[in-house]
Short mmCIF file of C-alpha atoms in Angstrom, two decimals:
data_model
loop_
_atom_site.label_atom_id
_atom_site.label_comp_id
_atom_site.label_asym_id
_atom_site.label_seq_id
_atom_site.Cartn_x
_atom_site.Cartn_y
_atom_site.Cartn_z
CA UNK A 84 0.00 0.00 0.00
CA UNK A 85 0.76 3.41 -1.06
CA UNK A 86 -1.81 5.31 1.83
CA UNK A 87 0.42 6.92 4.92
CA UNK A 88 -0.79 9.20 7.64
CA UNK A 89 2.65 11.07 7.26
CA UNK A 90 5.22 11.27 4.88
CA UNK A 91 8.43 12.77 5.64
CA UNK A 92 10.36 14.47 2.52
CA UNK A 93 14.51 14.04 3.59
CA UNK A 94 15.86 11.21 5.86
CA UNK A 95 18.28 13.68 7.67
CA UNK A 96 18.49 15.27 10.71
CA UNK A 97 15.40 17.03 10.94
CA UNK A 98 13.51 14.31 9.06
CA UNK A 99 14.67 11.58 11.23
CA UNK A 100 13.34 13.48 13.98
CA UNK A 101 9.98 14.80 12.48
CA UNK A 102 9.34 10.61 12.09
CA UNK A 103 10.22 9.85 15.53
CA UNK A 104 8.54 12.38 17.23
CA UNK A 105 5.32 12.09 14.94
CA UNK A 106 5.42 8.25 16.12
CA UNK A 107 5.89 8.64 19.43
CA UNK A 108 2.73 11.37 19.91
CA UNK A 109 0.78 9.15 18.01
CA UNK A 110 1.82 5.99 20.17
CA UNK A 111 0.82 8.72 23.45
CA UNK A 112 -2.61 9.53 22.13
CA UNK A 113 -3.21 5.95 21.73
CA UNK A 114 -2.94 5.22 24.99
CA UNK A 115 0.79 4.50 25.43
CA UNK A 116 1.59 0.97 27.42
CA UNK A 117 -2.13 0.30 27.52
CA UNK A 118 -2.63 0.23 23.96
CA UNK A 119 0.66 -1.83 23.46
CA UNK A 120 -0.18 -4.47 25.78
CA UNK A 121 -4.21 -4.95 24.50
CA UNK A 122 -1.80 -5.53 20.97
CA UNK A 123 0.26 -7.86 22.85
CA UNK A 124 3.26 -5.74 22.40
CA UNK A 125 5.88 -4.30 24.30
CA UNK A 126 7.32 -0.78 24.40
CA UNK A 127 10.77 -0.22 22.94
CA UNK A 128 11.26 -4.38 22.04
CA UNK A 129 12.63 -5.64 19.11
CA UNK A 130 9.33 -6.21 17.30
CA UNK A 131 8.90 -2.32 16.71
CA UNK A 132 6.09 0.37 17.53
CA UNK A 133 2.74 0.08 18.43
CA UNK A 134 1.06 2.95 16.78
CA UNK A 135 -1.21 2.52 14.20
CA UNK A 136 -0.02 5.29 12.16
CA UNK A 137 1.97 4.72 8.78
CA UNK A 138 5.29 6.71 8.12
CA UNK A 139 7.08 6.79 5.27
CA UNK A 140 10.51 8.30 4.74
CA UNK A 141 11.70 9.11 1.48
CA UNK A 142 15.48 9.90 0.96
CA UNK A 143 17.42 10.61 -2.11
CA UNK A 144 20.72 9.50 -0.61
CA UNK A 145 21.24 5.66 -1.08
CA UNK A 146 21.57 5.49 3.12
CA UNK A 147 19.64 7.87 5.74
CA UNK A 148 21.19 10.88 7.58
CA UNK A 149 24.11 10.96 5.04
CA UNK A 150 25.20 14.35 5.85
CA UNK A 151 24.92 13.37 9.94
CA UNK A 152 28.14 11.52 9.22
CA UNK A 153 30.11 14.55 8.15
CA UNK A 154 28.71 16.64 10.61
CA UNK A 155 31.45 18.09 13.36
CA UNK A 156 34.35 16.48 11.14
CA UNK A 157 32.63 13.29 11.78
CA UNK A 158 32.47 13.98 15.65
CA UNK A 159 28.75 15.04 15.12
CA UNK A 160 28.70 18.73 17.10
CA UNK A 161 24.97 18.29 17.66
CA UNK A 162 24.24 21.35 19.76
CA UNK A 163 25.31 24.12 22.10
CA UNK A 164 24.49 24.37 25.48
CA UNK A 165 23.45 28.25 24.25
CA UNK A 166 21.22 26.88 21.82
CA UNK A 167 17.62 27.54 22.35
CA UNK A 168 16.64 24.61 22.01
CA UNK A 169 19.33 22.38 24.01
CA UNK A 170 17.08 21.41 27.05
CA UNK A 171 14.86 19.40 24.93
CA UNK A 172 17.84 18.67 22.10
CA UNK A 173 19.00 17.09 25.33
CA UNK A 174 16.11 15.23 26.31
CA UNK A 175 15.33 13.96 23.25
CA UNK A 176 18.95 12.34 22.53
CA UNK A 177 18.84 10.86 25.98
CA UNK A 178 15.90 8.88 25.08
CA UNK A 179 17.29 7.44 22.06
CA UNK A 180 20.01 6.47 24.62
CA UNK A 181 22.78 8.39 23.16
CA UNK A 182 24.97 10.31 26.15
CA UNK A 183 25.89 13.64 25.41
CA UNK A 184 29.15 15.59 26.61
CA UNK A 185 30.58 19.68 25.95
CA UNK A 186 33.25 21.54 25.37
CA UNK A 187 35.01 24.18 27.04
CA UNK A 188 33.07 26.70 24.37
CA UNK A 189 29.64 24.73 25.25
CA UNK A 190 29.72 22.57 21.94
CA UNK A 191 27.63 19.15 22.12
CA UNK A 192 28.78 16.03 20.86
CA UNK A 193 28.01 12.61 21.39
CA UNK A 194 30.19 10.68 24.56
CA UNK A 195 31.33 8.66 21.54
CA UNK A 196 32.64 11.36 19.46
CA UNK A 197 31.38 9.64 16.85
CA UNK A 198 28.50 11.03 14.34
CA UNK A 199 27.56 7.55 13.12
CA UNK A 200 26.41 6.62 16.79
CA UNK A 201 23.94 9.61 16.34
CA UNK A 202 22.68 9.08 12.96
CA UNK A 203 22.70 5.16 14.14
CA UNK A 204 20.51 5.85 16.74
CA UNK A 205 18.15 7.87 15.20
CA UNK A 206 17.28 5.34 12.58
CA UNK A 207 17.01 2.03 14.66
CA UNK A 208 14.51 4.09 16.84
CA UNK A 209 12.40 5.29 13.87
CA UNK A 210 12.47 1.74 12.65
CA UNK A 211 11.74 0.36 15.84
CA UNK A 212 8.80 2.87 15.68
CA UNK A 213 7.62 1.16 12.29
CA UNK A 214 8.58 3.80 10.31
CA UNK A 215 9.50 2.65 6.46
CA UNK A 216 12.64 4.51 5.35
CA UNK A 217 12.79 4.43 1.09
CA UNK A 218 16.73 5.62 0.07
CA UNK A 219 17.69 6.81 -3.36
CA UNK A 220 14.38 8.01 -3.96
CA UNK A 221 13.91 12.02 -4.73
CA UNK A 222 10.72 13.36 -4.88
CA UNK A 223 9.43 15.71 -7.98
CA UNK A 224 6.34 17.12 -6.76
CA UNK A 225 4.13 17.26 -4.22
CA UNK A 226 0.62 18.35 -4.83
CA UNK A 227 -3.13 18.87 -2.63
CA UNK A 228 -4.94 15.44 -3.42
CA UNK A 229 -8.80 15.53 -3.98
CA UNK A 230 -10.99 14.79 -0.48
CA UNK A 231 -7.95 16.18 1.59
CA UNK A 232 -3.97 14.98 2.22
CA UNK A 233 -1.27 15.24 -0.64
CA UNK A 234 -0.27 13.16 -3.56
CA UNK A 235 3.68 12.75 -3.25
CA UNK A 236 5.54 12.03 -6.73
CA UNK A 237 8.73 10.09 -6.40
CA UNK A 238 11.43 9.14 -9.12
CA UNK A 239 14.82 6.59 -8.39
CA UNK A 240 17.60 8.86 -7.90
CA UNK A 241 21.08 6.54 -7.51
CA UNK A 242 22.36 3.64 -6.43
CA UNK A 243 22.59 2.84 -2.57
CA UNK A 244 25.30 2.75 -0.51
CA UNK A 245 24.91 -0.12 2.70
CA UNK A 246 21.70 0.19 3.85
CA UNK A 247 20.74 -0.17 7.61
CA UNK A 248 18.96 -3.00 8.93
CA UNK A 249 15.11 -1.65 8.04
CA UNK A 250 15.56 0.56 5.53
CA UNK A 251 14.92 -0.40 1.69
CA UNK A 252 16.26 0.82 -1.66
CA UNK A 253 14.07 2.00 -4.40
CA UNK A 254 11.82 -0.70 -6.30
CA UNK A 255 13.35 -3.05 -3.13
CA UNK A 256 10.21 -5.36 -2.69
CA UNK A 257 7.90 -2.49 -5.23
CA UNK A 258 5.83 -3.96 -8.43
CA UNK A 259 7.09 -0.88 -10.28
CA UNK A 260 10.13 -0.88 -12.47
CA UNK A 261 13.12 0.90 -11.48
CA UNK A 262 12.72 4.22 -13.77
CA UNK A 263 9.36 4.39 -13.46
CA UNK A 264 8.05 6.99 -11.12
CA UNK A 265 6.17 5.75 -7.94
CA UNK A 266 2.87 7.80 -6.33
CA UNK A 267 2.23 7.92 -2.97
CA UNK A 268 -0.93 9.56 -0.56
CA UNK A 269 -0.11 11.08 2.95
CA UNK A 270 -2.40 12.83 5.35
CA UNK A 271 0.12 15.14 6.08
CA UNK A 272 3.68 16.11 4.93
CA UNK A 273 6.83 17.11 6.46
CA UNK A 274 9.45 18.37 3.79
CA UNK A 275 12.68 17.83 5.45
CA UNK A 276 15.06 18.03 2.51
CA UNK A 277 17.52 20.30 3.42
CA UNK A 278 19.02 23.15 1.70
CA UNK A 279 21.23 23.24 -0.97
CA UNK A 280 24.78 23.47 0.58
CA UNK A 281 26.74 20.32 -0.31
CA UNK A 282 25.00 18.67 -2.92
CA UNK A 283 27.16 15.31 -2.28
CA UNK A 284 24.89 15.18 -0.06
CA UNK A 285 21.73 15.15 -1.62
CA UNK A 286 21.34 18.60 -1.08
CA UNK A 287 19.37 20.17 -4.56
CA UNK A 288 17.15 22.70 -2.63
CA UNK A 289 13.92 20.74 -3.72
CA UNK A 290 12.27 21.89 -0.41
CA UNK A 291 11.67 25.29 -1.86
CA UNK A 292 10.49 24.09 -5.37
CA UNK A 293 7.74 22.53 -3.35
CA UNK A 294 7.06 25.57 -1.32
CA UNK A 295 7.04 27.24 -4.51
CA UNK A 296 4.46 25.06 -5.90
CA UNK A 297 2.18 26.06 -3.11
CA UNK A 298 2.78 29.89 -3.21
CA UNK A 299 4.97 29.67 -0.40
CA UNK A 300 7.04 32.40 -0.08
CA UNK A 301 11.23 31.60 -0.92
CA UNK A 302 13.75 33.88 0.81
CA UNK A 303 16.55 33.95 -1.21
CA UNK A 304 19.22 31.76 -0.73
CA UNK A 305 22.94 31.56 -0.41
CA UNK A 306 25.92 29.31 0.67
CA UNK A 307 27.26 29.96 4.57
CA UNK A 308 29.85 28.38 6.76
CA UNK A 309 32.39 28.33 4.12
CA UNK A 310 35.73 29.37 2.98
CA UNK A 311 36.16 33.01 1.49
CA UNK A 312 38.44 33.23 -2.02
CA UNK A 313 41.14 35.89 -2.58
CA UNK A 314 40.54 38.91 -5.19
CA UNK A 315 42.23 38.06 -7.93
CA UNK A 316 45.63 39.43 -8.21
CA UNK A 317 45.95 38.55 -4.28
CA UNK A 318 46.27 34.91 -3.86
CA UNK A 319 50.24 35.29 -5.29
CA UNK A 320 50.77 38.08 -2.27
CA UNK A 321 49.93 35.70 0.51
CA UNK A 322 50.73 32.49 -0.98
CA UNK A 323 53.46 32.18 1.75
CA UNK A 324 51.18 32.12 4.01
CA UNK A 325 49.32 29.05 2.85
CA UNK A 326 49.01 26.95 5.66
CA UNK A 327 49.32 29.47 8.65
CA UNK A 328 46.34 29.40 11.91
CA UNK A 329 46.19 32.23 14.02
CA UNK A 330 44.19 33.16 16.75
CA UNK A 331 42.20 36.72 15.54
CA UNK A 332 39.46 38.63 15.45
CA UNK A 333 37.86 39.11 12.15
CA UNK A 334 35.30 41.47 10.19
CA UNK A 335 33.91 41.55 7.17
CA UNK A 336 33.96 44.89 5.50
CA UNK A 337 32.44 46.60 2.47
CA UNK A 338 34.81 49.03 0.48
CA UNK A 339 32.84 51.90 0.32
CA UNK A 340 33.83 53.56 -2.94
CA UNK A 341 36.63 50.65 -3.94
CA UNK A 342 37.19 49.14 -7.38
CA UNK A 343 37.09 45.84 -5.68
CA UNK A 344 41.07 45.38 -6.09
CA UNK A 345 42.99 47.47 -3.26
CA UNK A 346 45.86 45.26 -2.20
CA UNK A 347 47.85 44.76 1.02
CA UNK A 348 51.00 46.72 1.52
CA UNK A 349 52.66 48.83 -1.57
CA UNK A 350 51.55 46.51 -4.27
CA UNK A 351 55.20 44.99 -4.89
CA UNK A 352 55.93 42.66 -1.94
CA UNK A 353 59.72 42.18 -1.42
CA UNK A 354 61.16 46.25 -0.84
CA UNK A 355 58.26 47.65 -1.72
CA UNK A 356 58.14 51.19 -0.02
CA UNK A 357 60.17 50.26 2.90
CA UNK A 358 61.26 54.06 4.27
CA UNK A 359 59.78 55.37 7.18
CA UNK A 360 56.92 57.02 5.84
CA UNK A 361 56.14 55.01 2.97
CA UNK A 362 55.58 52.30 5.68
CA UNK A 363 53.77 54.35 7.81
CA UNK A 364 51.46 55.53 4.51
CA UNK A 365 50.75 51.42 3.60
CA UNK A 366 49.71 51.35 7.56
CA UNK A 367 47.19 53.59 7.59
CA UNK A 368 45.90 55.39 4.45
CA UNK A 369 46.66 52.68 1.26
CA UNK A 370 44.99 49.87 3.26
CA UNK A 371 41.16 51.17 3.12
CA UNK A 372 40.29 49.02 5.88
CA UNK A 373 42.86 50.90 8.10
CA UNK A 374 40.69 53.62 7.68
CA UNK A 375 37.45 53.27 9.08
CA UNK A 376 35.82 55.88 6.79
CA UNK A 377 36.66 53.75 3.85
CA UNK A 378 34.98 50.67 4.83
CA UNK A 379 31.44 49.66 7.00
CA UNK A 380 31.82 46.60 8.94
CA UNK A 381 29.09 44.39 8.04
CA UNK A 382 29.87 41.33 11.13
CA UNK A 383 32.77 40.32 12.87
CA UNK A 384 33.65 36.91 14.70
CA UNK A 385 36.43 35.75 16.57
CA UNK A 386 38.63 32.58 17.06
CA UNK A 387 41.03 30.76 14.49
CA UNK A 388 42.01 31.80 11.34
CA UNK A 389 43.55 29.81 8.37
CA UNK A 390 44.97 31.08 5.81
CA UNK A 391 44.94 28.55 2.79
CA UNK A 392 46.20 28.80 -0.85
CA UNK A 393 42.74 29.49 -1.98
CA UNK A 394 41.90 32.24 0.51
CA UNK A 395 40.67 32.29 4.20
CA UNK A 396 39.35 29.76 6.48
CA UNK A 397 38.63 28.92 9.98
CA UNK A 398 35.47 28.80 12.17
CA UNK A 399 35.14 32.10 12.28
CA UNK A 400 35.76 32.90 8.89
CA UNK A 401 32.62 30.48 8.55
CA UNK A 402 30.52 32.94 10.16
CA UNK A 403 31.08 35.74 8.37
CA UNK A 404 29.85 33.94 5.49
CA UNK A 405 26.38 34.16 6.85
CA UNK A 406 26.42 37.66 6.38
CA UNK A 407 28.02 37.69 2.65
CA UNK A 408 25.35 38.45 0.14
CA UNK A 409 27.26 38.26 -2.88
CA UNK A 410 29.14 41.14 -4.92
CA UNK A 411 32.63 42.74 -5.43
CA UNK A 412 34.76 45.51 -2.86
CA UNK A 413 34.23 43.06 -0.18
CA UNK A 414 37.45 42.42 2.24
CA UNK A 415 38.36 40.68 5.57
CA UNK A 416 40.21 42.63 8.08
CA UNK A 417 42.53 40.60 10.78
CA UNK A 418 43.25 41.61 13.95
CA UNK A 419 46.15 39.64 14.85
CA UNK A 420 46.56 40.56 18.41
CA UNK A 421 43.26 41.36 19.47
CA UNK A 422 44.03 41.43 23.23
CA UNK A 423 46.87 43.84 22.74
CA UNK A 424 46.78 47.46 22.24
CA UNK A 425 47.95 49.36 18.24
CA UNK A 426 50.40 51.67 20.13
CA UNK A 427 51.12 49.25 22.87
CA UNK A 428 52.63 46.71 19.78
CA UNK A 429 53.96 49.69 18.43
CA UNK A 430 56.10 50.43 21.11
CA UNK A 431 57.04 47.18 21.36
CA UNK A 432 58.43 46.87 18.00
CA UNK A 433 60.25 50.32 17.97
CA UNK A 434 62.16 49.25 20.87
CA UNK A 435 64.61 46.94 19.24
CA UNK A 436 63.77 43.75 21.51
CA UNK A 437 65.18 40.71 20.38
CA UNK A 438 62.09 38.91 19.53
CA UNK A 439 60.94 41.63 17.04
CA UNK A 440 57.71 40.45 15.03
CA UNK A 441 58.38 37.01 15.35
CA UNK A 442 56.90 37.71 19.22
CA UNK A 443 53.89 39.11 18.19
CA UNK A 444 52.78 36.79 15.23
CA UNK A 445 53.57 33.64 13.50
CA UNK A 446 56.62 33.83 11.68
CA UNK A 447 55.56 33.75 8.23
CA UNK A 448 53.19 36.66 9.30
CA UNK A 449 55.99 38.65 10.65
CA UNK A 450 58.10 38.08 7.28
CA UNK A 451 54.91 39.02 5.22
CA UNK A 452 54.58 42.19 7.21
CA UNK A 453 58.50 42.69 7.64
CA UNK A 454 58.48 42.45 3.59
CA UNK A 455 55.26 45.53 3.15
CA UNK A 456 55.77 47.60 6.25
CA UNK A 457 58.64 50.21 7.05
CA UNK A 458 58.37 50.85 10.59
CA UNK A 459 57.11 49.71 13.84
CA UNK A 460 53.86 52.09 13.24
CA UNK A 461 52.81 50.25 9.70
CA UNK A 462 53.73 46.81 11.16
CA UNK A 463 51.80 47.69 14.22
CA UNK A 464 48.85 48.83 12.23
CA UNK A 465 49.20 45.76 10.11
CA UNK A 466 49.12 43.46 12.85
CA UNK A 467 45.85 45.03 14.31
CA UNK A 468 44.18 45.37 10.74
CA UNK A 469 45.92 43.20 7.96
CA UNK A 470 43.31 43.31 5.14
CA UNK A 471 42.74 40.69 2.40
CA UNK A 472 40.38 41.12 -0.14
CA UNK A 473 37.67 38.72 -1.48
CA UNK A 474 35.51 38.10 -4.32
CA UNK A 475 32.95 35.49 -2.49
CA UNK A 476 33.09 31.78 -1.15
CA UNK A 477 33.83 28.61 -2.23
CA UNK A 478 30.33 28.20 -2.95
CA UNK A 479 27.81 25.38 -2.35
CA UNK A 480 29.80 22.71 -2.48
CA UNK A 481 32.14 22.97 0.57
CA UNK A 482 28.76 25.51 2.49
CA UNK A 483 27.93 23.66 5.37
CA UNK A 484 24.64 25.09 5.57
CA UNK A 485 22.24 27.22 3.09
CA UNK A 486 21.20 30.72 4.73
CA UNK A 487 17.68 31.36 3.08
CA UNK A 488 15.17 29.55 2.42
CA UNK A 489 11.39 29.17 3.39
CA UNK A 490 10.07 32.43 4.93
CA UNK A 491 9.31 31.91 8.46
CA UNK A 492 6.35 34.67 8.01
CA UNK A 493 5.25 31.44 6.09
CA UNK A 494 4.68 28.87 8.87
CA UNK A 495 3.38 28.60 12.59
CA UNK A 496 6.87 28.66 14.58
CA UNK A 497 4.93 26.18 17.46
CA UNK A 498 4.39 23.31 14.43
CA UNK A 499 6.09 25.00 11.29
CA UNK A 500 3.04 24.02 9.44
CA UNK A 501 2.66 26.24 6.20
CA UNK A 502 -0.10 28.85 7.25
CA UNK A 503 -1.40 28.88 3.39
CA UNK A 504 -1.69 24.61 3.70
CA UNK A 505 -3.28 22.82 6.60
CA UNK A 506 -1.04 19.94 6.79
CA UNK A 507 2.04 20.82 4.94
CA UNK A 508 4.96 21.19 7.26
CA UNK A 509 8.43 22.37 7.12
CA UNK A 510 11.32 21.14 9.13
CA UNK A 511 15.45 22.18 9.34
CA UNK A 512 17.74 23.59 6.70
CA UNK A 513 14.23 24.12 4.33
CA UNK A 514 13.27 26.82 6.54
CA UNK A 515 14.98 30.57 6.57
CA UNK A 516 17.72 29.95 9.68
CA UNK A 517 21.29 30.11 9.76
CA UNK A 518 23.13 29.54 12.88
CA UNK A 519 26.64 30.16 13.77
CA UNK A 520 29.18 27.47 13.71
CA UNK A 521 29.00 25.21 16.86
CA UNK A 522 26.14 23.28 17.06
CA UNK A 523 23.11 25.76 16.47
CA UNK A 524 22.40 24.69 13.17
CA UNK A 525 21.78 20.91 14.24
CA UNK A 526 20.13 22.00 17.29
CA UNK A 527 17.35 23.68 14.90
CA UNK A 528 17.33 20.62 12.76
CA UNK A 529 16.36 18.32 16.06
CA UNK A 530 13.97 21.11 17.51
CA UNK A 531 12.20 21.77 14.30
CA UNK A 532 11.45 18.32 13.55
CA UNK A 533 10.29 17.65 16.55
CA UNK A 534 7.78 20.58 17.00
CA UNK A 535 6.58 19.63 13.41
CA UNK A 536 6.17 15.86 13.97
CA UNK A 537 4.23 16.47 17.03
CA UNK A 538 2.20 18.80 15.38
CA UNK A 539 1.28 16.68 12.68
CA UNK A 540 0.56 13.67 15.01
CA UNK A 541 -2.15 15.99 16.89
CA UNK A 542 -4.06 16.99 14.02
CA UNK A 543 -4.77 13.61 13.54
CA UNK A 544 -5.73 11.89 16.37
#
């Protein structure tokens, strides 16, 4: 049988959830352990769920919660104890019996450290639950069915990887053939797909297609938590840097009134205005984010930077991505001491001390700066704003999450359920929320499928 009571668009992290939770309000309203036991079954055994209600999964990965597995560099950084949502991110993982541990800067992980215990655990429990879990399967439309619910359009989209113990392939035990599309009926739906950072992932951005198709407002969207890329004509001036990490504070600025390809230092690297007051010039008025006037600070972060052969890295590079909405006479300034005073390192460095730059910064730093500064007032200025332009990110293939997305004017924030279509809901990276690095982005994806899977169960019982 095609018929479901839910299906849930997206086997991921907020899909996962939305399933879970919809089965476990449903298994509640029936009467919990009393309605088990007149069934002759038991709660949490082997032999699966007792609610009546049918869930269906559909995935176009060839396992469930793919991207789970890359999440935290594999180490799964599943919330923050900041999060608004933690208390019950907390509570839900501990009944799925996964034990949860923090950081010094409140990041969550599993005790494990290991993201396949999480994405593990979630799937055995919405199995256990009953819930049917369909892999390389991407869905092409979703549309309002005659007499109420939705018709849900699904086409093969790969081959599998393993598959969990539970969960089936496309056409695995189906009459129809393997290109053939496949129709299925749902009382309610929970579009879970995700955004459109990392496509590897499955990741096309279908959510908003079938938003879209419902007049469902689309905030436009664009890659965040990733990598910047140099201006071109930069990447040769800090190519010697490739490699370095540094501990900084960092903003993104817009040039106001640049042509989008102002360079570091006196444009020549090695001797390149190194007198007194040439030096003193690249510190303070050729560098446009040395000026304040010449630039607006659009966000600013803190915590390690890398610089790579590419451009800029780093956690907090990440999150000024969030706030990058695409165009030229954009730039990142670096504050390489950020607990030190300008005139404090200037003093410093004008009084001859043995260390020189090389105890301030890392050493490739202090040559870069020795090479474009000509005294201790430029290298002090460049060590409290060393500017690198950029022309964007690396895009959606190495985003870790999409920042955009389904309006949130659109939904109910207690269910998420689409305020223009009783019984459409929305769930995770689909919705308009970007989070900072650290756990806030996962800790939606749990809380949101969860409030919409609960939601969904109550309508129908």
């Amino acid at each position: 049988m095609n018929n479901y009571d839910l299906i849930v668009i997206g086997a991921g992290a907020a899909g996962l959830t939305a399933a879970i939770a919809f089965l476990r309000e449903a298994e509640a309203r029936q009467g919990g352990a009393a309605h088990c036991e007149a069934r002759g079954e038991g709660i949490g055994g082997a032999g699966g769920g007792c609610a009546d209600a049918r869930v269906l999964l559909l995935d176009a990965n060839g396992e469930p919660g793919k991207k789970i597995l890359a999440t935290g560099n594999g180490r799964c950084n599943l919330s923050n104890t900041s999060a608004d949502g933690w208390r019950d991110t907390k509570d839900f993982f501990q009944s799925t019996g996964v034990l949860l541990c923090e950081d010094e800067g409140g990041r969550v992980y599993p005790q494990s450290r290991q993201a396949a215990a999480v994405r593990d655990a979630l799937v055995r429990e919405a199995v256990r639950l009953g819930a049917e879990i369909l892999c390389e399967t991407r869905v092409a439309a979703v549309s309002e069915a005659g007499g109420g619910g939705f018709c849900v359009k699904a086409e093969r989209s790969g081959e599998p990887k393993t598959l969990s113990k539970g969960v089936r392939r496309a056409g695995s035990g189906a009459p129809e053939g393997r290109g053939e599309p496949r129709v299925f009926s749902a009382k309610r739906v929970i579009v879970a797909t995700g955004g459109k950072a990392c496509p590897a992932y499955g990741n096309f951005g279908d959510g908003y297609a079938i938003a879209r198709g419902f007049g469902i407002e689309v905030n436009p969207i664009r890659p965040a938590l990733v990598p910047f890329v140099y201006e071109a004509g930069v990447k040769e001036r800090f190519a010697a840097l490739a490699g370095v990490r540094a501990k900084a504070k960092v903003e993104l600025l817009a040039r106001l009134g640049g042509d989008g390809g102002t360079d570091n230092g006196g444009g020549g690297g090695d001797g390149a205005d190194n007198d007194g007051g040439g030096g003193a010039e690249i510190g303070a008025a050729r560098i446009p984010s040395a000026c304040d006037a010449a630039c607006d600070v659009i966000a600013s972060s803190e915590g390690e930077v890398q610089f790579a052969s590419y451009g800029l890295s780093g956690i907090c590079v990440f999150d000024l991505s969030r706030y990058y909405t695409g165009g030229g006479g954009h730039a990142i300034r670096i504050d390489l001491a950020p607990m030190h005073a300008e005139h404090d390192i200037a003093g410093l460095l004008a009084s001859g001390r043995a260390a020189g730059l090389a105890g301030v910064v890392h050493s490739k730093i202090a040559e870069y700066i020795e090479r474009n500064a000509g005294d201790a007032i430029a290298a002090a200025a460049l060590v409290k704003r060393l500017t690198v332009p950029v022309s964007g990110t690396k895009g959606w293939k190495e985003a870790q999450i999409t920042a955009g997305g389904v309006s949130l004017g659109e939904v109910h924030m207690d269910s998420y359920e689409a305020k223009k279509t009783p019984g459409l809901y929305f769930a995770g990276e689909a919705l308009d929320y970007d989070g900072a690095s650290g756990g806030y982005n996962l800790d939606f994806a749990w809380n949101s499928g969860m409030k919409a899977g609960r939601a969904a169960a109550a309508t129908l019982s």
